[in-house]
Amino acid sequence: MKPTRQLLSGNEALALAAIDGGTSAAFGYPGTPSTEILENLARHAAPGLYCEWSPNEKVALEAAAGAALAGGRSIVTMKHVGLNVAADPLMTLSYIGVVGGMVICVADDPGQHSSQTEQDTRHYARLAKVPILEPANAQEAYDFLREGFEISEQYRCPVILRTTTCVSHSRCLVARAAPRPQNHVQFVRNPPQFVPLPIWGRKLRVGIEERLDAQAADAARRTTLNTILPAATADCQQPLPTAPLGIVSSGVAALHAREIFPDSPMLKLGWAFPFPDGLIRDFAATVERLLVIEEGEPILEEHIRALGIACDGKNLVPRCGELTPARIAETRARLEGRSANLPAPVPEAADLPGRPPILCAGCPHRALFHALARFDVVVSGDIGCYSLGVFPPLNQTDTILCMGGGFTVAHGMTQAGEPRRVVGIVGDSTFFHSGITGLLNSVYNQSPAKLIVVDNRITAMTGHQDHPGTGTTLMGRSTHAASIEALAAACGRERIRVCNPYDQAALHTILEEELAADGPSLIISRAPCPLHLKRRIAPQRRIDPDLCRNCRACLKCGCPAIESPDKTAKPRINETACMGCSLCQALCKFGAIATRAGQ
Amino acid sequence: MGNIFLSGVGGQGILLAAKIIADAAANAGFEVAANEIHGMAQRGGSVTAQVRYGPAVLSPLILEGTADVLGALEHIEAIRHAHMLRPGGFAAISRQSLVPVTVSSGGAVYPGDVAERIARLFPNRCYYDCTARAREMGAPRLANTMLTGILSRALADIPLEAWHNAIRGRVPPKTLPGNLAAFDFGRIEANDSIP
Ligand code: SF4
Ligand code: SF4
């Protein structure tokens, strides 16, 4: 009898695998598409499993390393750009290694569904010289995480598990394996292994190359991870003849490719680095032509060429964006010298209005940007919901670099001599993630940049996670709520103004005063995210059609609750969407907007 | 076996509908692969989800022009993804307009001939105002379960009991009677509104 299976997303499967695999501690920072791993872990874990949202990915990876050095199994979760932040400890952790199994779950976002860049985390595996596993669906996510712990403990090194948006957010039926108890945790001193001073570090460096060789041979043998699949259409009773075409693929791209090339055998790699050279050579010997279908960079392809094996790859497979069945069907058509003839959006869809993501009705960021729009400033923004302030009608962001960059880029602009006032904006979660050092620097180096924290009391963009300022941990415990004002004061910032952005008059005065002042200042624009609170800010507003003259001034704030299907129709406020923030009311010169009767 | 492509606007409940379809297919004994697009979609953007089921399913994504069923909770979102449906495939479309902010505050125009376009594009369809009917039944939010009921007609290899059990497993007990009633109404009574 088959074991009972559950329909799970890749992220849910990873959470359950961490629990069943005997994890002692789990760490992470929210980032789409990785966030639900820790959320599910916190929901399902027994009391003996510790988990937390760390302030950033570097802290999270270091903490997970500590847990694994002490002998416990640990995981750390983040999105691809998070690994940039955590790259420093990763490089050294590869040297000193771990005792308990440690798996770094990194979710790439090919196609940039919700990311500023498209990165291929396999580059980091090569750079850090650690194994990387690539599950194709939720069942493999479960199995590979469990196996990742074993590999990590066998070689005493961290293992990266790379998912993509499509793996993290797709469901399939998953069978769980028997749970395993947690490791005994007790740190055992061993300075030559755990203290990478140069005298010992040089020996560790040599050990890494030996480890890579052993892992490459191991990867070629582990058929649970790396398999040769015969052509789906082939008669399995017959010995494999030489196939005209063989596919090498990994991750979810292998599943798409299997459907588009059912008539070709496939080398499906779940443990792609260190490269299983023996397996690649064996497979290549059975096919006349080799096509590498990998999502992202041509990492396998370049390595296969370096082995002296000819192959096709990025000459036929797109390098940018997410691979889909359609794009692989186009690859096949290209290979066969024909047109793919896939249906394209119908002509009736050509003039449809777009639906870009927007700030929600009642969002406090809209109120801040709306007030800021009256000043001639350069706005250096950051990562979070407030990045949506760049779109019309607000048009209030001029550049975004990275987490924490809102403050530091603004500082650099002013120091280079930018003649206009420069405003640096970061969110509350971003402030704790990597805004504090930028603030400290602006005080230390006497920056004239004007800094604003848009504090909506939660990590909103990724679906409302707690952070050091919310007073609650991932495990639901009450804790100290870090104060942005107190941290700024401790950094030496003297002018600190706190304002509720819905009070537009007060906010305007503060902005006017602070932008005119010569010295540095910090404005905290504070109002909780109404989507998170799940309640209205104030009574809802409505437009009195008798008073409304259709001047369309209220539409200037870009609130999605104010609807007007065309220019001749007087705007109306959607009664389910309006959060009662009052921003539109102040814009109406004719007094047509008032609170809804009875509220 | 079947490929179901769902579209709508963030917040309408497309993802719940996708989960119910996936659960129902699993209840009926099929393998399932389902994909949900997340991320910034929850901020009022277009949302799509896909469910595939059968004796064996590999990719969670549907190849263009091979969906057996297209389900849309907003009618221009059906037109936007019409090319996903195979020739002769069934379209379940809720007759609802959600005006994007690009129309209210910008230059974009919401088309005035949506029904004509739908009549032309989807010969095999049920085009019905699920939200209005759901409001009459007590909760506009039941529109997604009603739409699921409509599209279930085209998935004959999933029995009614598998659907009902899927709904039981996904909605809170408080709203269960309403959800089951909305599903049954969609499955049996909702009728196409284009003559
Ligand atoms: S600002 Fe007032 S008068 Fe002008 S369109 Fe809006 S509600 Fe009507
Ligand atoms: S009060 Fe006005 S601006 Fe605020 S949420 Fe309601 S409609 Fe939008």
Short mmCIF file of C-alpha atoms and ligand atoms in Angstrom, two decimals, chain A residues 361-362 366 541 557 559-562 573 577-585, ligand 2:
data_model
loop_
_atom_site.label_atom_id
_atom_site.label_comp_id
_atom_site.label_asym_id
_atom_site.label_seq_id
_atom_site.Cartn_x
_atom_site.Cartn_y
_atom_site.Cartn_z
CA ALA A 361 -6.25 51.31 -0.51
CA GLY A 362 -5.43 53.18 2.69
CA ARG A 366 0.67 56.56 -0.31
CA ARG A 541 -15.54 57.74 2.75
CA CYS A 557 -3.68 60.07 -5.02
CA CYS A 559 -6.07 54.99 -4.41
CA PRO A 560 -7.47 51.82 -6.01
CA ALA A 561 -10.68 52.19 -3.99
CA ILE A 562 -11.65 55.24 -6.07
CA ILE A 573 -15.54 54.90 -3.83
CA ALA A 577 -12.13 48.46 -0.66
CA CYS A 578 -12.04 51.86 1.11
CA MET A 579 -10.05 51.79 4.37
CA GLY A 580 -11.07 55.27 5.48
CA CYS A 581 -7.62 56.86 5.41
CA SER A 582 -9.14 60.28 4.47
CA LEU A 583 -6.38 61.11 1.99
CA CYS A 584 -8.84 61.67 -0.88
CA GLN A 585 -11.14 63.82 1.23
S1 SF4 C 2 -10.42 57.30 2.30
FE1 SF4 C 2 -10.11 57.72 0.12
S2 SF4 C 2 -7.92 57.45 -0.22
FE2 SF4 C 2 -8.39 56.49 1.75
S3 SF4 C 2 -8.82 54.35 1.29
FE3 SF4 C 2 -10.82 55.39 1.21
S4 SF4 C 2 -11.04 55.98 -0.93
FE4 SF4 C 2 -8.87 55.48 -0.66
#
